[in-house]
Backbone as CSV, one residue per row, in Angstrom:
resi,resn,N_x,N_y,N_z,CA_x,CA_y,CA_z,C_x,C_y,C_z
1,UNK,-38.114,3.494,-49.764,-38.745,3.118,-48.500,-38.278,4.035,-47.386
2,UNK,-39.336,4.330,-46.529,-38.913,5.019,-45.033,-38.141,4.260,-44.147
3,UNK,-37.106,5.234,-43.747,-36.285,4.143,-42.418,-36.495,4.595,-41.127
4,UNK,-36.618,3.973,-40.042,-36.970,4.278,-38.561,-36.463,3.454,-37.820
5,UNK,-35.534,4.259,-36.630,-34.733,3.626,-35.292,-35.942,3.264,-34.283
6,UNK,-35.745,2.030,-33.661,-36.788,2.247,-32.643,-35.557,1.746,-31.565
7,UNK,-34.942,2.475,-30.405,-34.501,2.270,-29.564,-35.108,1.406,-28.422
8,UNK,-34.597,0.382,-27.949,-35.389,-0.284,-27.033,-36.192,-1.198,-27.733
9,UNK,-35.794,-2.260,-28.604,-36.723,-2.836,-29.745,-37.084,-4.295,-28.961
10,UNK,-36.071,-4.838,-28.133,-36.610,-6.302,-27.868,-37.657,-6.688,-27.167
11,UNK,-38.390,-5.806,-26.248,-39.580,-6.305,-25.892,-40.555,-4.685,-25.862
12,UNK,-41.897,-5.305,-25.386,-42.595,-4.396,-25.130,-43.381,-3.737,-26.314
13,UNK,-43.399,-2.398,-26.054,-43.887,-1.667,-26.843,-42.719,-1.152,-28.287
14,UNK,-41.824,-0.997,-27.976,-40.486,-1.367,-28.953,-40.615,-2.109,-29.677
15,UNK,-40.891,-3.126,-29.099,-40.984,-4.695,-30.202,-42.118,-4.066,-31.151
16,UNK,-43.202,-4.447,-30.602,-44.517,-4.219,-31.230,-44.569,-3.227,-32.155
17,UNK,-43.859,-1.769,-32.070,-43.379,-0.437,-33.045,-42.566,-1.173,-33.920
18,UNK,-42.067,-2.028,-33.795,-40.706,-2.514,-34.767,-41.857,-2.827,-35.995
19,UNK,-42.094,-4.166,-35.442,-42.988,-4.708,-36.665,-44.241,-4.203,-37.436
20,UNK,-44.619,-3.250,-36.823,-45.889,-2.416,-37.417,-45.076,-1.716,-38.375
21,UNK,-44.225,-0.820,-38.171,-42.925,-0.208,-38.664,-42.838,-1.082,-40.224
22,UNK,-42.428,-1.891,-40.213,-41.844,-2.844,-41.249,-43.369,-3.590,-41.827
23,UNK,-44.255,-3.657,-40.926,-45.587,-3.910,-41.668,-46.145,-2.663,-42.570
24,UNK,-45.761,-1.541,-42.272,-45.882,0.016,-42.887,-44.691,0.385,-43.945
25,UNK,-43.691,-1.139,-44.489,-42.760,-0.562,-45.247,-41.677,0.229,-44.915
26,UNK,-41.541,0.238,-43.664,-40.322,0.818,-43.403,-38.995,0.079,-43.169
27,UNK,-38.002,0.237,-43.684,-36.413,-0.070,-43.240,-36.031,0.437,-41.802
28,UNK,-36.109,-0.727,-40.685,-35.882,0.115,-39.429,-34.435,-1.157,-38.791
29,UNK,-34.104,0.022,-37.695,-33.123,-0.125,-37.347,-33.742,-0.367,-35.773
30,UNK,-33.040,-1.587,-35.406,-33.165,-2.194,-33.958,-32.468,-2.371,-33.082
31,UNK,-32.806,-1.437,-31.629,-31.269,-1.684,-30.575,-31.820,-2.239,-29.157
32,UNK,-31.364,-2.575,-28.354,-31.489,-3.856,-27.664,-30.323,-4.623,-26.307
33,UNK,-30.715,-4.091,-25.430,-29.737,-4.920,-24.562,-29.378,-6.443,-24.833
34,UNK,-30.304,-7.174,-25.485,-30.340,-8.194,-25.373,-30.398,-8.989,-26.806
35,UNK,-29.009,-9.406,-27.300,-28.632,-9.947,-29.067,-29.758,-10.838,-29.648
36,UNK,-29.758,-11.586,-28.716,-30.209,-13.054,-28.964,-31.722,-12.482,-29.317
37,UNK,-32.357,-11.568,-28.365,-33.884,-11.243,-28.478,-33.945,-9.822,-29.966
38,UNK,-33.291,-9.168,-30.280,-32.939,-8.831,-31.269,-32.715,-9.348,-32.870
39,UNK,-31.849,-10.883,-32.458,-32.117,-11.536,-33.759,-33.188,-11.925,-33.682
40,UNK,-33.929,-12.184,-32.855,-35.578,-13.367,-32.742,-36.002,-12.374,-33.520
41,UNK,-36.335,-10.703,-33.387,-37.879,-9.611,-33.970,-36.441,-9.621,-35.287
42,UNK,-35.587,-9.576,-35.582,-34.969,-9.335,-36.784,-35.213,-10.599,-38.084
43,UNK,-35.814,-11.426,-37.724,-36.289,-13.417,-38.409,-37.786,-12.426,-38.476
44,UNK,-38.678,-12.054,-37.516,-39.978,-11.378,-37.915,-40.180,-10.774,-38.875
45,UNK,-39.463,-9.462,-38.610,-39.405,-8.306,-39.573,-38.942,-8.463,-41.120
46,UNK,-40.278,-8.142,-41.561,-40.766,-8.703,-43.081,-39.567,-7.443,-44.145
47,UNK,-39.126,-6.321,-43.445,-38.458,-5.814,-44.561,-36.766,-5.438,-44.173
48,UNK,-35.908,-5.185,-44.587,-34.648,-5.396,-44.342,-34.370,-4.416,-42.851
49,UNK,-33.086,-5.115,-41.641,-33.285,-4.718,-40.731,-31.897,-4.419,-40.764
50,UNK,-31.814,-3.602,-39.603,-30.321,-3.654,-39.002,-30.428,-3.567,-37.243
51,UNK,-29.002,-4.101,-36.528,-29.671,-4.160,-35.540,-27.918,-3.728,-34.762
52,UNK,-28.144,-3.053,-33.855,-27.100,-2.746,-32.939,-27.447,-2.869,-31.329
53,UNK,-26.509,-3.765,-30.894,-26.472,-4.527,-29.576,-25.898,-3.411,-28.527
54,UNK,-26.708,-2.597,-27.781,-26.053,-1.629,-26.243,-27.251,-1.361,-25.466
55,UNK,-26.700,-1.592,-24.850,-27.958,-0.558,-23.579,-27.435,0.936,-23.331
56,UNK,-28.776,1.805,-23.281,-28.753,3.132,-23.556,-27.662,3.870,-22.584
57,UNK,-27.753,3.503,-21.041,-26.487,4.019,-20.484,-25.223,3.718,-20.369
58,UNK,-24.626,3.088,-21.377,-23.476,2.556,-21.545,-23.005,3.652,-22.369
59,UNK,-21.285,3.813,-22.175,-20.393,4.863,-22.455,-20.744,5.029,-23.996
60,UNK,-20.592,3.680,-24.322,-20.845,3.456,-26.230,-21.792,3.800,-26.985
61,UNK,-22.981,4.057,-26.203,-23.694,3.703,-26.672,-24.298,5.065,-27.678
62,UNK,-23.649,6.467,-27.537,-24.084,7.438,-28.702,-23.662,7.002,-29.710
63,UNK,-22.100,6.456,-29.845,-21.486,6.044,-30.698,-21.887,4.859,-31.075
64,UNK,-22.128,4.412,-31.124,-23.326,3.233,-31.628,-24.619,3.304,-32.282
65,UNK,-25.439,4.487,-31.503,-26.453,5.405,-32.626,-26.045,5.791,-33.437
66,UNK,-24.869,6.514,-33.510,-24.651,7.518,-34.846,-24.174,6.174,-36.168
67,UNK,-23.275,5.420,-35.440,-22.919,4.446,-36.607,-24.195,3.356,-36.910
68,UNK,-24.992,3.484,-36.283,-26.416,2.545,-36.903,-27.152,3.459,-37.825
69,UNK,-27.385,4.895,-37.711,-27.378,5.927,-38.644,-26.773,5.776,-39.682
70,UNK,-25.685,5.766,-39.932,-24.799,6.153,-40.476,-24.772,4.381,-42.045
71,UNK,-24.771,3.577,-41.488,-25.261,2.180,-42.177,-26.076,2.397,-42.824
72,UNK,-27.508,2.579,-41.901,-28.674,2.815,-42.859,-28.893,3.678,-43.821
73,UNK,-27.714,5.160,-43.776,-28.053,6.141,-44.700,-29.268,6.630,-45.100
74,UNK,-29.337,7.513,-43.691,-30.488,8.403,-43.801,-31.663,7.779,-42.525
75,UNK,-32.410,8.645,-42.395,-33.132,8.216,-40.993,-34.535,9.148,-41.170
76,UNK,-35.662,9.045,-41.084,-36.839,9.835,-40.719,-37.547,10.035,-39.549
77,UNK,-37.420,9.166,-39.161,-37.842,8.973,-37.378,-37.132,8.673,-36.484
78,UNK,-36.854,8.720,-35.089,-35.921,7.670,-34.459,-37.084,7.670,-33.018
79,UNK,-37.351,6.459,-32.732,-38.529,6.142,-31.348,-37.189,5.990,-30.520
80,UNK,-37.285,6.391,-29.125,-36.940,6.107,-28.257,-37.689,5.443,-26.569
81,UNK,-37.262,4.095,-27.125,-38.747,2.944,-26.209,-37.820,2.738,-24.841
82,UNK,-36.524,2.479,-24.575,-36.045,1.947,-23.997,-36.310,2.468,-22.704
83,UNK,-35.978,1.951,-21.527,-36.651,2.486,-19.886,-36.483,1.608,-19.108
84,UNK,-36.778,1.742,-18.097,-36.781,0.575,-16.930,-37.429,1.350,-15.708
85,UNK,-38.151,0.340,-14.784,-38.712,0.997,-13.691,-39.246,0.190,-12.895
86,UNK,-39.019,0.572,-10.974,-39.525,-0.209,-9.952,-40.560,0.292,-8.969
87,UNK,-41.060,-1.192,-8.605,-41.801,-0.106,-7.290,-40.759,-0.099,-6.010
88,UNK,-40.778,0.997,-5.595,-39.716,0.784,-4.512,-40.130,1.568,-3.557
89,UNK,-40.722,1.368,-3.008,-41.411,1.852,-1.445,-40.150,1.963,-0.829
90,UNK,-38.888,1.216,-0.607,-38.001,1.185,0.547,-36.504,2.211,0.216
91,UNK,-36.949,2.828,-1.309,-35.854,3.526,-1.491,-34.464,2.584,-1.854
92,UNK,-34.647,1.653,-2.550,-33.298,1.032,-2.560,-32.525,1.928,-3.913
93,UNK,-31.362,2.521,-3.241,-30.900,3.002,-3.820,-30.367,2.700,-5.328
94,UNK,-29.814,1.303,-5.681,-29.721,0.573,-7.122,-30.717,0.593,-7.445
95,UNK,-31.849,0.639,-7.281,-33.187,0.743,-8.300,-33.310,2.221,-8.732
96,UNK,-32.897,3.191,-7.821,-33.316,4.589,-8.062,-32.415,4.632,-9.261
97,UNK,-30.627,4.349,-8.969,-29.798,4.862,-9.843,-30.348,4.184,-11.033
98,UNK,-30.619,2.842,-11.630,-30.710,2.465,-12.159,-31.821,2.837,-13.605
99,UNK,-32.679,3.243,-12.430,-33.996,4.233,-13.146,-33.562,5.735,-13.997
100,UNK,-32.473,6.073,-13.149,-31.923,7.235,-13.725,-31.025,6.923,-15.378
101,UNK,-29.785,5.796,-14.566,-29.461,5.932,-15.493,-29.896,5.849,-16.879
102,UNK,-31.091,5.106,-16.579,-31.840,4.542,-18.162,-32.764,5.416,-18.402
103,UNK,-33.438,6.364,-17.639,-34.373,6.899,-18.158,-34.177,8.307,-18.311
104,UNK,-33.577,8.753,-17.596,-32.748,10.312,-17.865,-31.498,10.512,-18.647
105,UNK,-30.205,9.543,-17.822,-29.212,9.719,-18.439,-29.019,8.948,-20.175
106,UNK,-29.276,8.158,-20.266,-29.904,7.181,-21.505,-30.685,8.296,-22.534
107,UNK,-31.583,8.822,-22.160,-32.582,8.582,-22.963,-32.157,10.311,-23.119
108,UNK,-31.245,11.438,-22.454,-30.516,12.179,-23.286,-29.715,11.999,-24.300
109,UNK,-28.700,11.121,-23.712,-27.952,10.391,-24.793,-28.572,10.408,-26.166
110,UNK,-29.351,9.234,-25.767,-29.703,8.861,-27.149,-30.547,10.469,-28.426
111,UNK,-31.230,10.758,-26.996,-32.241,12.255,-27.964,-30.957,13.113,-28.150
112,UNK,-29.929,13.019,-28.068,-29.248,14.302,-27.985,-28.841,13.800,-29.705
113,UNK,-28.279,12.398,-29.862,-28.098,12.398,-30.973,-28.901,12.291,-32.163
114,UNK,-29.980,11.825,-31.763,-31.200,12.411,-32.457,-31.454,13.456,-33.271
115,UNK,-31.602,14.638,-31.574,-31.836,15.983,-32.564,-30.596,16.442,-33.137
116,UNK,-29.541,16.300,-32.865,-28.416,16.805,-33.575,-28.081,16.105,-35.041
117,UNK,-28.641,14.849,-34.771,-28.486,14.249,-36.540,-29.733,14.837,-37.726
118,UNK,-30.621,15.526,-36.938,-32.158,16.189,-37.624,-32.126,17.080,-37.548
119,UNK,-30.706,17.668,-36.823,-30.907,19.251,-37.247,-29.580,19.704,-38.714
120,UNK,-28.885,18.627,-38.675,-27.886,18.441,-39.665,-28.553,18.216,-41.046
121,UNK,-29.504,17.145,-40.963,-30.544,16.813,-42.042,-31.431,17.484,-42.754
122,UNK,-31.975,18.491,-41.300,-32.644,19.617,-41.972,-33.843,19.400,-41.657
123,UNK,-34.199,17.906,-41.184,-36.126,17.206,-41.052,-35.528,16.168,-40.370
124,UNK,-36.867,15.950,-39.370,-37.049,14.554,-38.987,-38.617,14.441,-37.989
125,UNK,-38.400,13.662,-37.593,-39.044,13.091,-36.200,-38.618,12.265,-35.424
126,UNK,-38.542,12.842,-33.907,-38.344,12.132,-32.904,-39.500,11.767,-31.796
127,UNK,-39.362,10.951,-31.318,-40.907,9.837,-30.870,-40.265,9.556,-28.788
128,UNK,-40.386,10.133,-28.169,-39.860,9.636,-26.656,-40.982,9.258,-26.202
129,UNK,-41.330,7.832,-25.536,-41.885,7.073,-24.728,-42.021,7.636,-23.106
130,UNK,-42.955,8.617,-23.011,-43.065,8.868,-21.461,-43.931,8.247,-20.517
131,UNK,-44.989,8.608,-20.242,-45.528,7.825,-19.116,-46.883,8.707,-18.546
132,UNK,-48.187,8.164,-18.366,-48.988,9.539,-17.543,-48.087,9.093,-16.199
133,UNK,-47.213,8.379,-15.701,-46.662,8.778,-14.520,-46.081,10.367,-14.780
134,UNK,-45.942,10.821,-15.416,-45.216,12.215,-15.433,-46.200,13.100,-14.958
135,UNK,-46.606,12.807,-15.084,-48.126,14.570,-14.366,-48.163,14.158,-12.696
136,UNK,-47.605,13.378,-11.816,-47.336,13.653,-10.049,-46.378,12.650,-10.215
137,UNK,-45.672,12.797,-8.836,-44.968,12.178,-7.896,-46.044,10.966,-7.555
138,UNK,-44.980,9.928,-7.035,-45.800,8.725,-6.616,-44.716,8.193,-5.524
139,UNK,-44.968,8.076,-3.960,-44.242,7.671,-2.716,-43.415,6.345,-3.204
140,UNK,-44.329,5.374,-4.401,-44.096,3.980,-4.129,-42.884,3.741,-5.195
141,UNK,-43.118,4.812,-6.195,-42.134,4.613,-7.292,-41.472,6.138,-7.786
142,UNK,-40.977,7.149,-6.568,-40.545,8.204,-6.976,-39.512,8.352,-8.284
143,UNK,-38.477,7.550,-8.608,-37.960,7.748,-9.441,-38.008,7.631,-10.744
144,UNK,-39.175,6.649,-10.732,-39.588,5.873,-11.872,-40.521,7.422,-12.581
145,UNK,-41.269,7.839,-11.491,-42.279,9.236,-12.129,-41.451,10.078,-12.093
146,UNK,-40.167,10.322,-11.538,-39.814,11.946,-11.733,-38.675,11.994,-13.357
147,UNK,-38.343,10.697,-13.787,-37.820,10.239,-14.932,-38.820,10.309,-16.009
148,UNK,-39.971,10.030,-15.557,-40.643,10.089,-17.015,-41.168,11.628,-17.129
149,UNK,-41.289,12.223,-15.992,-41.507,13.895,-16.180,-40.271,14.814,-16.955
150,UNK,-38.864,14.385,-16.375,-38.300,14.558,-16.721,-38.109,14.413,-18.687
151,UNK,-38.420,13.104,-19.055,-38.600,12.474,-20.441,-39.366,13.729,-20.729
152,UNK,-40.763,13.770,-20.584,-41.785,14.804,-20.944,-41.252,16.602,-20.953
153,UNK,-40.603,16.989,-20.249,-40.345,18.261,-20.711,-39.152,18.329,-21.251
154,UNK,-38.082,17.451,-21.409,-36.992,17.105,-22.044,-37.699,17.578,-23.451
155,UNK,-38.672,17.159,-23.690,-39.235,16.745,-25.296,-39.783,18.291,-25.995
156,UNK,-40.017,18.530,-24.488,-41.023,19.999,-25.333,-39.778,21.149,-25.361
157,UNK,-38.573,20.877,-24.284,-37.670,21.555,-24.293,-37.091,22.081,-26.426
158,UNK,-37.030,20.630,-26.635,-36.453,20.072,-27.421,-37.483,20.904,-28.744
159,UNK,-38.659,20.293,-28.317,-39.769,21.427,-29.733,-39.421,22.852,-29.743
160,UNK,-39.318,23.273,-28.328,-38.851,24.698,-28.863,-37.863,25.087,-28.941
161,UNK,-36.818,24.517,-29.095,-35.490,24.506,-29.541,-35.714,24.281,-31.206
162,UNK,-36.797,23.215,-31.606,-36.186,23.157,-32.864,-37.395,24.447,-33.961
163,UNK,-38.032,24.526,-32.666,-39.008,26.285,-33.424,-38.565,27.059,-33.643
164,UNK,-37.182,27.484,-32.769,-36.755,29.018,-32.930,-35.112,28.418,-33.890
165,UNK,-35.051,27.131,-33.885,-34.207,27.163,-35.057,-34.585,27.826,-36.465
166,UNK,-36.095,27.103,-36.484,-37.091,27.378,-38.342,-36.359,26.290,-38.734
167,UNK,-35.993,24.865,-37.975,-36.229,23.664,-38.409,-37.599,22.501,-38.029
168,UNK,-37.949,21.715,-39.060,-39.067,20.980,-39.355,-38.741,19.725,-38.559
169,UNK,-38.751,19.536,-37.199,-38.195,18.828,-36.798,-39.509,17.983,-35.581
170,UNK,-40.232,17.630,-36.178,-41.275,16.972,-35.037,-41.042,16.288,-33.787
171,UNK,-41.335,16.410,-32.665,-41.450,16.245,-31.173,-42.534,15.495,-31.020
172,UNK,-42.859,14.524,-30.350,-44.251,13.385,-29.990,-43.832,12.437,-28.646
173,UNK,-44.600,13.608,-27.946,-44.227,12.845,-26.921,-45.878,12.165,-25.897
174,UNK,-45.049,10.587,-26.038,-46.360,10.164,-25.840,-46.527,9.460,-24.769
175,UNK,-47.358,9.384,-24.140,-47.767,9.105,-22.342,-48.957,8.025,-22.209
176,UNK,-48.412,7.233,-22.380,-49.139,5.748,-22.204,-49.532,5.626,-20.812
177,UNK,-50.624,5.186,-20.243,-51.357,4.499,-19.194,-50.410,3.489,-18.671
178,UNK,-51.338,2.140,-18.217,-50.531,0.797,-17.796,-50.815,-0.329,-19.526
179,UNK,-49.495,-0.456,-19.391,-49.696,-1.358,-21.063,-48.605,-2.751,-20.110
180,UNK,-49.250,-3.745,-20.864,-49.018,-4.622,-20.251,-47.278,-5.753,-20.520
181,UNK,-46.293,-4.726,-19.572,-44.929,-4.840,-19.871,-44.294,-5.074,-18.833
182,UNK,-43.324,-5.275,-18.241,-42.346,-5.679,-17.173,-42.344,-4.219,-16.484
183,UNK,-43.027,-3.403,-16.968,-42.657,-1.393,-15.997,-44.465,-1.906,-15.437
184,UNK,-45.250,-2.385,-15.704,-46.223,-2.311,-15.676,-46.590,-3.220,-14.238
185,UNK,-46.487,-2.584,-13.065,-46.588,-3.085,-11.827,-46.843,-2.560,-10.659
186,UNK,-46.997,-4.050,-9.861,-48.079,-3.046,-8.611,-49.870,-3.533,-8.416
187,UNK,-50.407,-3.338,-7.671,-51.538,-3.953,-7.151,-52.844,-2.385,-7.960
188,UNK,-53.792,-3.404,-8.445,-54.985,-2.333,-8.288,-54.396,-1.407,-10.372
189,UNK,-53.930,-2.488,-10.837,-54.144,-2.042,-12.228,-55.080,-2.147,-12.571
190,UNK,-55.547,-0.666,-14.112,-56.811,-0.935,-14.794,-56.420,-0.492,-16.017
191,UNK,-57.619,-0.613,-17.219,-57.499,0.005,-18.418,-55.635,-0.608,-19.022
192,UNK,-55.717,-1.821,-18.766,-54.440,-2.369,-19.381,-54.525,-2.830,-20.323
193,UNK,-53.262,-1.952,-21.589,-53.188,-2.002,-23.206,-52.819,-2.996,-23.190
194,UNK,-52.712,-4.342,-24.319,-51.372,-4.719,-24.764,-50.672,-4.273,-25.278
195,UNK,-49.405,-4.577,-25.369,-48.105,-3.887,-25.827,-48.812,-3.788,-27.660
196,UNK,-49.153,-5.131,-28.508,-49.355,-4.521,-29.836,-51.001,-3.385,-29.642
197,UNK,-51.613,-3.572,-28.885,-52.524,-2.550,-29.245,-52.043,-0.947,-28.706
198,UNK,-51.226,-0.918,-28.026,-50.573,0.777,-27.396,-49.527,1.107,-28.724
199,UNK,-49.121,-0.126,-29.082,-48.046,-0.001,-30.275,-48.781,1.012,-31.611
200,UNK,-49.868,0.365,-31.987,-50.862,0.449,-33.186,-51.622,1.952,-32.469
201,UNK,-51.781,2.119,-31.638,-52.181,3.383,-31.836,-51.058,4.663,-31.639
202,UNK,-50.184,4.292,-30.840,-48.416,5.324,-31.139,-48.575,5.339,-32.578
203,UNK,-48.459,4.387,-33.293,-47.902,4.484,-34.569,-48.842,5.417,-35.212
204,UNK,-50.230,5.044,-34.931,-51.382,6.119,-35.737,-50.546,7.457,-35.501
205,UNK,-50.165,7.898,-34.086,-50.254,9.311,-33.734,-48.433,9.483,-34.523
206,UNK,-47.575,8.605,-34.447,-46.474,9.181,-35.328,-47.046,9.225,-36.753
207,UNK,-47.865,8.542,-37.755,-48.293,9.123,-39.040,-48.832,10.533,-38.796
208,UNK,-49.962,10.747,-37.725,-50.361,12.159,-37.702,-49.586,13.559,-37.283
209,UNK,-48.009,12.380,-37.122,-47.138,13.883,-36.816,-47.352,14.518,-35.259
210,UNK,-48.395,14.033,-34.422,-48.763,14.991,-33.390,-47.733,15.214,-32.784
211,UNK,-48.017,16.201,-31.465,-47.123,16.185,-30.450,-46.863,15.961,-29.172
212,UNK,-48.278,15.372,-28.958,-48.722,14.476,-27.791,-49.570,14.140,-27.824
213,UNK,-49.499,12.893,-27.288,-50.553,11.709,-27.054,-51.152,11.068,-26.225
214,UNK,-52.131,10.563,-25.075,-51.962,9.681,-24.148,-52.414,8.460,-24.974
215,UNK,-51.965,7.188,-24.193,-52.409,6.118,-25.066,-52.774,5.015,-23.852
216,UNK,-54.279,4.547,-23.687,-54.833,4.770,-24.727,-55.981,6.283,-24.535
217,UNK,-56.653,6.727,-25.877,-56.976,7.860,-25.554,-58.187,8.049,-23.996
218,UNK,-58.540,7.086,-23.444,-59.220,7.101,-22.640,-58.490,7.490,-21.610
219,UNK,-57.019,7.336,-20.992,-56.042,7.943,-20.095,-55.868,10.103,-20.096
220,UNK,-56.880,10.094,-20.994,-56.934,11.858,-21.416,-57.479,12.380,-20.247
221,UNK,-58.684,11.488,-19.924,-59.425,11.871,-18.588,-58.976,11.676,-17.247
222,UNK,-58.412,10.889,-16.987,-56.933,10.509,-15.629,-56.168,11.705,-15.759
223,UNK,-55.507,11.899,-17.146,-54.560,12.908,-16.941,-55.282,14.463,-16.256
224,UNK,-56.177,14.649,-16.918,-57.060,15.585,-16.201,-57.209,15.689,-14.687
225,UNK,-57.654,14.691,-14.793,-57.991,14.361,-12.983,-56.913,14.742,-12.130
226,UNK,-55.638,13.918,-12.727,-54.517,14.052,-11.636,-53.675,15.595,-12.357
227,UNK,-54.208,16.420,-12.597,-53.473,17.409,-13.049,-54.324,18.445,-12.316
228,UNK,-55.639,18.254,-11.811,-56.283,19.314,-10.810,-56.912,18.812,-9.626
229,UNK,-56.360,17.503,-9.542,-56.542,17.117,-7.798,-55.503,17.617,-7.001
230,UNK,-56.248,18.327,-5.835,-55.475,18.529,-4.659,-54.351,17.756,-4.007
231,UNK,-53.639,18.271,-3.381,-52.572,17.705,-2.672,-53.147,16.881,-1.848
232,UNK,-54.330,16.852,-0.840,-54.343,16.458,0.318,-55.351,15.264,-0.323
233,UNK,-55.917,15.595,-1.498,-56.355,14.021,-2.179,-55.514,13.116,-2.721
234,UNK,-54.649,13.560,-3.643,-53.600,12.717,-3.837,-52.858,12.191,-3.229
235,UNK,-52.436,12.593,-2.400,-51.953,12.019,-1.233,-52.243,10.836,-0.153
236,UNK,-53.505,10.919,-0.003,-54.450,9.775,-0.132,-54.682,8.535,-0.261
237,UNK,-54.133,8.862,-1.864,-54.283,7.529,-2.796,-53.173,6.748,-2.455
């Protein structure tokens, strides 16, 4: 059987990857700020689990990937779901750091041990959860978009790092719309996934190996839009 980490497993789109995951036969491994919501999808999950309790910016918490690795013996994928994000028009500074720490500082962490356990291996795939917030800045939630941009070229950094190795090491980095989750906020939402239907089509695009995705594919045309609208329109909005 295939085994797969999905970082960030207790709610959301995490969750929903977990169990498709294990509905697809895979042995996956589940991490989770939160134990209690961890054992709940670990009673779900129809094929054998393992589960390690940290949140991504905590000191422990590489060391905690590598030894959830290291249990399962052997790894093919590792998703990285975990994130957090506000609207914060007023700049409160604990929301900014907070955004950072989980979505930049975190979510190196965790990819760092990633690609370094897949470049030891020789193969893998790694899966980072970005955002079409990454293609502009947004006044109401600057940190929340310059973290998931950040996520997004982190990733491609990372593909061509593992090109000019001449390791087989897949990059998928995928940029979901508004899916309907606790990041998912704010007045004047549309085209909102549920978490299992954004789940079920990620998962299509990790079988196809790609290397980017928007989800759902109808967000292809937004991304467009906001990738050759003017400043003085966007701005606007």
């Amino acid at each position: 059987m295939k085994k797969a980490i999905v970082i960030g497993a207790t709610s959301g789109i995490g969750r929903e990857l977990a169990k498709i995951l294990a509905e697809n036969n895979y042995i996956v491994g589940l991490t989770g700020r939160r134990m209690e919501l961890l054992h709940e999808l670990q009673k779900e999950i129809i094929t054998e689990s393992y589960i390690k309790n940290f949140d991504v910016s905590s000191t422990e918490a590489m060391k905690l990937l590598e030894d959830l690795i290291q249990e399962m013996n052997e790894v093919e994928i590792i998703i990285i779901s975990a994130g957090c994000g506000f609207i914060n028009p007023d700049l409160d500074f604990d929301k900014e750091k907070k955004t950072i720490d989980v979505n930049v500082s975190g979510f190196v962490a965790m990819v760092n041990v990633a690609f370094k356990y897949f470049v030891k291996r020789g193969v893998g795939h790694i899966v980072g959860i970005s955002s079409i917030a990454s293609l502009r800045g947004n006044g109401s939630a600057p940190a929340y978009n310059a973290s998931k941009s950040f996520v997004s070229n982190y990733l491609e950094g990372l593909r061509q790092k593992a090109y000019k190795l001449g390791i087989p090491i897949i990059i998928t980095d995928i940029q979901p719309g508004f899916v309907d989750t606790a990041m998912a906020q704010g007045e004047g939402l549309f085209w909102v996934a549920s978490p299992a239907k954004a789940a079920l089509q990620i998962y299509k695009k990790i079988v196809a190996k790609k290397k980017h995705a928007y989800i759902s594919k109808r967000w292809r045309s937004i991304a467009w839009l906001l990738k050759i609208m003017p400043n003085w329109l966007y701005n606007k909005l």
